Coordinates of C-alpha atoms in Angstrom, one line a residue:
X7 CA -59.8 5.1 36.9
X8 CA -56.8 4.0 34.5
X9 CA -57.3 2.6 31.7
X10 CA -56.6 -1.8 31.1
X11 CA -53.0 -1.6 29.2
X12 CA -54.0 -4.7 27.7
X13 CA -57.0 -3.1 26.0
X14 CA -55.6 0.0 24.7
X15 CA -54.6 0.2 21.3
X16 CA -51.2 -0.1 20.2
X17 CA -49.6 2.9 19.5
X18 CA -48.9 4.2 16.0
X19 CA -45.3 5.5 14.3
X20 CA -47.1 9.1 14.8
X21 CA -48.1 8.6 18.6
X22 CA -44.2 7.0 19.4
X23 CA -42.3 10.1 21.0
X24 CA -39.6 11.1 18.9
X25 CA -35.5 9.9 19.1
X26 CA -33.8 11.9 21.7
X27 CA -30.5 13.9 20.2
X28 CA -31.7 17.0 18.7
X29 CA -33.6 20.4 20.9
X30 CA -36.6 20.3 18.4
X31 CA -37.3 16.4 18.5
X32 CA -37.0 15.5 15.1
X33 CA -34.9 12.7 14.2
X34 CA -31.3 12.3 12.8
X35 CA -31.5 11.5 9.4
X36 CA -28.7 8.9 8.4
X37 CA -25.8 9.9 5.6
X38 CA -25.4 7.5 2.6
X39 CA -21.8 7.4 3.3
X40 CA -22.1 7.1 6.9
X41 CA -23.5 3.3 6.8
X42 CA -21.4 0.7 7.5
X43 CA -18.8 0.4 5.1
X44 CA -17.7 -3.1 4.7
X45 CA -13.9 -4.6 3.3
X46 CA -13.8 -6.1 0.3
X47 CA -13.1 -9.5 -0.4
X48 CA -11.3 -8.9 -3.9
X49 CA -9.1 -7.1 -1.9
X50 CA -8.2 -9.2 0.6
X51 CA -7.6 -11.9 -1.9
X52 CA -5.3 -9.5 -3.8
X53 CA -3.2 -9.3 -0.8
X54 CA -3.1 -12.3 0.7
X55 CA -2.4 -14.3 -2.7
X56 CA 1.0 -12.5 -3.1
X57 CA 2.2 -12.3 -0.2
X58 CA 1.6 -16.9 -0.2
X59 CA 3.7 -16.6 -2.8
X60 CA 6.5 -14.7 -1.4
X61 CA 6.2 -16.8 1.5
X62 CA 6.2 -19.7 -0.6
X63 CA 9.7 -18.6 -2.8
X64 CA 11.0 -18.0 0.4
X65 CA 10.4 -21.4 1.8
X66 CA 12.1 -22.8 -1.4
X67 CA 15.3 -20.4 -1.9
X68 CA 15.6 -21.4 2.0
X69 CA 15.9 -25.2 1.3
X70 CA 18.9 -24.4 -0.9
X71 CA 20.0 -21.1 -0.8
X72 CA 22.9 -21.5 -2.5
X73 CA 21.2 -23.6 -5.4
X74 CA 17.7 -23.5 -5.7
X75 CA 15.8 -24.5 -8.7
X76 CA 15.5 -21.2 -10.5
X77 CA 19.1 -20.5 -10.3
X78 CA 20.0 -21.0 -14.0
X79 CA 17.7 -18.4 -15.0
X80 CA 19.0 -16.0 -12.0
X81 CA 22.8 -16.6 -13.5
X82 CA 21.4 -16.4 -17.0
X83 CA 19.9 -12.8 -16.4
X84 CA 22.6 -11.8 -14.8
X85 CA 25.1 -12.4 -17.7
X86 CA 22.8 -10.2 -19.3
X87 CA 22.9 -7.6 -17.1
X88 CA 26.8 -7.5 -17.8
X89 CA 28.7 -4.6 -18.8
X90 CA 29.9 -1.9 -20.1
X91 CA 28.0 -0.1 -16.4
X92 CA 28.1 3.5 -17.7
X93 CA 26.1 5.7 -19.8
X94 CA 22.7 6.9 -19.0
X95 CA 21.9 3.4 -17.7
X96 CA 24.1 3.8 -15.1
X97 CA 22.7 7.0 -14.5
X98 CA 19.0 5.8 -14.2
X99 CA 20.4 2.6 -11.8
X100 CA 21.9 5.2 -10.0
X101 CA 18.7 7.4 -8.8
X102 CA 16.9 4.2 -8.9
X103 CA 19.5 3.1 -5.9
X104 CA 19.1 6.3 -4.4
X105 CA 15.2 6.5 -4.4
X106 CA 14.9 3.3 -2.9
X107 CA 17.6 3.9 -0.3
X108 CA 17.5 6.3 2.9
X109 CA 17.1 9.3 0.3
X110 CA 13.3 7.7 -0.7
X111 CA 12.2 7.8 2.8
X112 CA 11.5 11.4 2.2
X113 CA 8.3 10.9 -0.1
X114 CA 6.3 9.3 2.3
X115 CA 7.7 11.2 5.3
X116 CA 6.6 14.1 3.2
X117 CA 3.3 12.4 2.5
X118 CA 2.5 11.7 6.1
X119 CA 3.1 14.9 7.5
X120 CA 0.9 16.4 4.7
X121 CA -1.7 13.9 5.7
X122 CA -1.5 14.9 9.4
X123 CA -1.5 18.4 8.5
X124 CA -5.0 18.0 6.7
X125 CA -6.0 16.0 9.8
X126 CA -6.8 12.6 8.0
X127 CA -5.8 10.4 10.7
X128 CA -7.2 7.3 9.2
X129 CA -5.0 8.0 5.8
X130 CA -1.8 8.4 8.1
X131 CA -2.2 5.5 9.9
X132 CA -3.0 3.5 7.0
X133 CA 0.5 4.9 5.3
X134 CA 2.2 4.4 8.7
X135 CA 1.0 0.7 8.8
X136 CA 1.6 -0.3 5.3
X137 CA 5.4 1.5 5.1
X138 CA 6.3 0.0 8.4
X139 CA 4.6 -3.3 8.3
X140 CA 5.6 -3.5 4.5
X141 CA 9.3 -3.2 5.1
X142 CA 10.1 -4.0 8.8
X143 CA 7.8 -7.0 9.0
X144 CA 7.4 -8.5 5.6
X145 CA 10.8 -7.6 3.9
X146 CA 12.8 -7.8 7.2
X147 CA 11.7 -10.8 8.1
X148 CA 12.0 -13.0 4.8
X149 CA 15.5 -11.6 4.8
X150 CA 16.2 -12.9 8.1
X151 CA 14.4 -16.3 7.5
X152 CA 16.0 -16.6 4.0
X153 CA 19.7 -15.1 4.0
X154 CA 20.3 -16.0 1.2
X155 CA 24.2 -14.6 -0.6
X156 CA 23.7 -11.9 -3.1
X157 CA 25.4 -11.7 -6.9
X158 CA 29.4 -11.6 -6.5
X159 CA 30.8 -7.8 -6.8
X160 CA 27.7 -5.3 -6.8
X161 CA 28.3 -1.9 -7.4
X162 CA 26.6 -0.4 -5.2
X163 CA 26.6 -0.8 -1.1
X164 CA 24.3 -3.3 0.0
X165 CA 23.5 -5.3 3.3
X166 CA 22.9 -8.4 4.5
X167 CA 19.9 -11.0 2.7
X168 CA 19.2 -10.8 -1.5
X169 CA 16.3 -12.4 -0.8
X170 CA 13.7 -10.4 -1.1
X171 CA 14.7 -6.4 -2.9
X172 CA 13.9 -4.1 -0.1
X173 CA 13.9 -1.5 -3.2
X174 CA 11.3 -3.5 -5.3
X175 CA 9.6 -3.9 -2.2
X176 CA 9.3 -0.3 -1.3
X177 CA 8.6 0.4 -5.3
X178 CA 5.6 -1.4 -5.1
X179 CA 4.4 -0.7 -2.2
X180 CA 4.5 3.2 -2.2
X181 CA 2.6 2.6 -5.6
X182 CA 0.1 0.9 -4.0
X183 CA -0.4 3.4 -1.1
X184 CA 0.4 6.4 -3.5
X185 CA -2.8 4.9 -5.2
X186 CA -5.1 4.3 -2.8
X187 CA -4.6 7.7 -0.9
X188 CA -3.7 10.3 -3.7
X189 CA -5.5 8.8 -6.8
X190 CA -9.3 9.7 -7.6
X191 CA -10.9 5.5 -8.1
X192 CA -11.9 6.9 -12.0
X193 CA -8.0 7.2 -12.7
X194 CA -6.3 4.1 -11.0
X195 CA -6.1 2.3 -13.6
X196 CA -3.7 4.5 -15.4
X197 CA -1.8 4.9 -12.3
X198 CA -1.4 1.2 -11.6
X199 CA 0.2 1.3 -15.3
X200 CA 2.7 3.7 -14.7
X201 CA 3.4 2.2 -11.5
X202 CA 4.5 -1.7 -12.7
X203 CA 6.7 0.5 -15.1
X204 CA 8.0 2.0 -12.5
X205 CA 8.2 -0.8 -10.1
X206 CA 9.6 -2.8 -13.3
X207 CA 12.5 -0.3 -13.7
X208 CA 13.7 -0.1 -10.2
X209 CA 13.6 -4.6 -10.4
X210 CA 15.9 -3.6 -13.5
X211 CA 17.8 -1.6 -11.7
X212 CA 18.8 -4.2 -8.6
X213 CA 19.9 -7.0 -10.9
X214 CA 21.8 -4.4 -13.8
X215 CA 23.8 -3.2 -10.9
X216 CA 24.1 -6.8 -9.6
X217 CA 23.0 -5.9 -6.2
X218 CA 20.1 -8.9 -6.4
X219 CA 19.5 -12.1 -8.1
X220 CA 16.1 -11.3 -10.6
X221 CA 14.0 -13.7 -8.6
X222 CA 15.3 -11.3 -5.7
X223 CA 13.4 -8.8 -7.4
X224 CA 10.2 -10.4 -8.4
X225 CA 9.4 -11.6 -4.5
X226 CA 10.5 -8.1 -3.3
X227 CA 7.9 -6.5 -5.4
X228 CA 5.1 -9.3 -5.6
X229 CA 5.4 -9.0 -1.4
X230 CA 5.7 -5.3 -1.4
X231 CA 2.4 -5.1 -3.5
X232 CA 0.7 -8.0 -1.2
X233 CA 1.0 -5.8 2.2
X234 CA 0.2 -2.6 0.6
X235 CA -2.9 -4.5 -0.4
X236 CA -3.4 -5.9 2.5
X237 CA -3.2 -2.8 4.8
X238 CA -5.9 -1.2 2.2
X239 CA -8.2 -4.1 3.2
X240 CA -7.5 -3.5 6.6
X241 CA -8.0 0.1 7.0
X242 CA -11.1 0.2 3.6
X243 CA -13.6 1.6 6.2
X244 CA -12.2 4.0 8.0
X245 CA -10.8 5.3 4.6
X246 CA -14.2 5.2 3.7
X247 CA -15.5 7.0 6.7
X248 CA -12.8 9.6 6.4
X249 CA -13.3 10.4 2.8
X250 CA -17.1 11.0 3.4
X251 CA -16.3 13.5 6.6
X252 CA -13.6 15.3 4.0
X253 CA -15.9 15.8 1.2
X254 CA -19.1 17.1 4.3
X255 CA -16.2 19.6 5.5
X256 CA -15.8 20.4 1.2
X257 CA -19.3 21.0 0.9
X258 CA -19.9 22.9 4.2
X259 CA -17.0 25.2 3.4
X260 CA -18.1 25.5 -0.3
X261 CA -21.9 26.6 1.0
X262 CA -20.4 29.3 3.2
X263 CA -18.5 30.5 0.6
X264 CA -19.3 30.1 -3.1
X265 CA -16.7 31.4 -4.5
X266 CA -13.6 29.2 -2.9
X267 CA -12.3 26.2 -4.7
X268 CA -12.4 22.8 -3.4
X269 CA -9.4 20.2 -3.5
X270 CA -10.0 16.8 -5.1
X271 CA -9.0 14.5 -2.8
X272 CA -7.9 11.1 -3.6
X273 CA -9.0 8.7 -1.0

């Protein structure tokens, strides 16, 4: 005779039959880093408030593109970036130009097939999606909405649209991907330093060689920035995720065999 399910006891954690997944039924224990990892707000808000005001320059340099409100101080800067256009400045302009032209695609080319070499998908697709986005969709299409005439007689070759700097923009943003793929968290804030220098000198650069207006420069990098920003909120976990499965693969290959070193890695 059975016994009444409603009468026997309930069982216990010890009587429940263990998880399936593993031959000798014990139960997989869960990583730290393996719990969901969730986006940050601060960083979403750090995108999205420069990209608004891009967006929102834009809007106004499109109302009177010829003549908008800040033009005194673009003509003012600009008679201050007046000659003599020779000398060491000219030389720094010069790889400026170049760096930020066709020639700088070869840093994060470089970057992506290391990336995809060391198998961190997540990091490729992250640089994929903020170079791309960052320059074809932001960049591209302010230019296109905005159109706006560049400084008479730059010296160097430049295309259609001053408004935004496709080379402030790229500045910027490679700092900010550069950053969040390459730098340990403990020495950003040194690198985010160096990199508005940086991005500083190449806005220099655009308006001393008269190739954009300076407000040119300040939406090209503000925007640049914004999407790098941006992408890193969009792709935080899997970052995450992939920088815990990196530093397992570390510490497997540093148990087999004591003696080998282990790259830092950035992410």
């Amino acid at each position: 005779m059975s016994a009444n399910p409603a009468t026997e006891p309930a069982p216990t954690p010890h009587d429940r039959p263990d998880r399936p997944g593993r031959p000798d039924g014990t139960r997989r224990s869960r990583k730290p880093g393996a719990s969901r990892v969730r986006r940050s707000p601060g960083l979403l808000v750090a995108g999205l408030l420069p990209l608004a005001a891009a967006g929102a320059t834009a809007l106004v340099v499109r109302s009177d593109i010829t003549d908008p409100p800040f033009q005194r101080l673009d003509d003012r800067w600009l008679d201050w970036m007046g000659g003599p256009h020779d000398g060491p400045y000219l030389a720094a302009a010069t790889a400026l130009n170049w760096f930020g032209g066709p020639v700088g695609a070869v840093l994060p080319l470089s970057l992506l097939f290391l990336l995809l070499f060391r198998r961190r998908w997540a990091s490729a697709g992250f640089l994929l999606a903020a170079y791309l986005g960052g320059n074809m969709l932001v960049i591209q299409g302010l230019k296109h909405l905005v159109d706006r005439p560049r400084p008479a007689d730059p010296l160097v070759r430049v295309d259609h649209g001053s408004f935004p700097s496709g080379h402030a923009a790229t500045a910027a943003l490679l700092v900010v991907v550069a950053g969040a793929l390459l730098v340990p968290a403990t020495r950003r804030r040194a690198w985010w330093y160096g990199g508005a220098m940086f991005t500083l000198a190449m806005m220099w650069s655009r308006t001393w060689l008269h190739a954009h207006w300076l407000t040119d420069t300040v939406a090209g990098a503000v925007a640049g920035a914004g999407a790098g920003l941006l992408t890193w909120w969009l792709f935080q976990p899997a970052l995450a995720r992939e920088s815990v499965r990196s530093h397992d693969r570390r510490g497997a290959a540093a148990g087999a065999d004591p003696g080998a070193a282990a790259v830092p890695d950035g992410g």
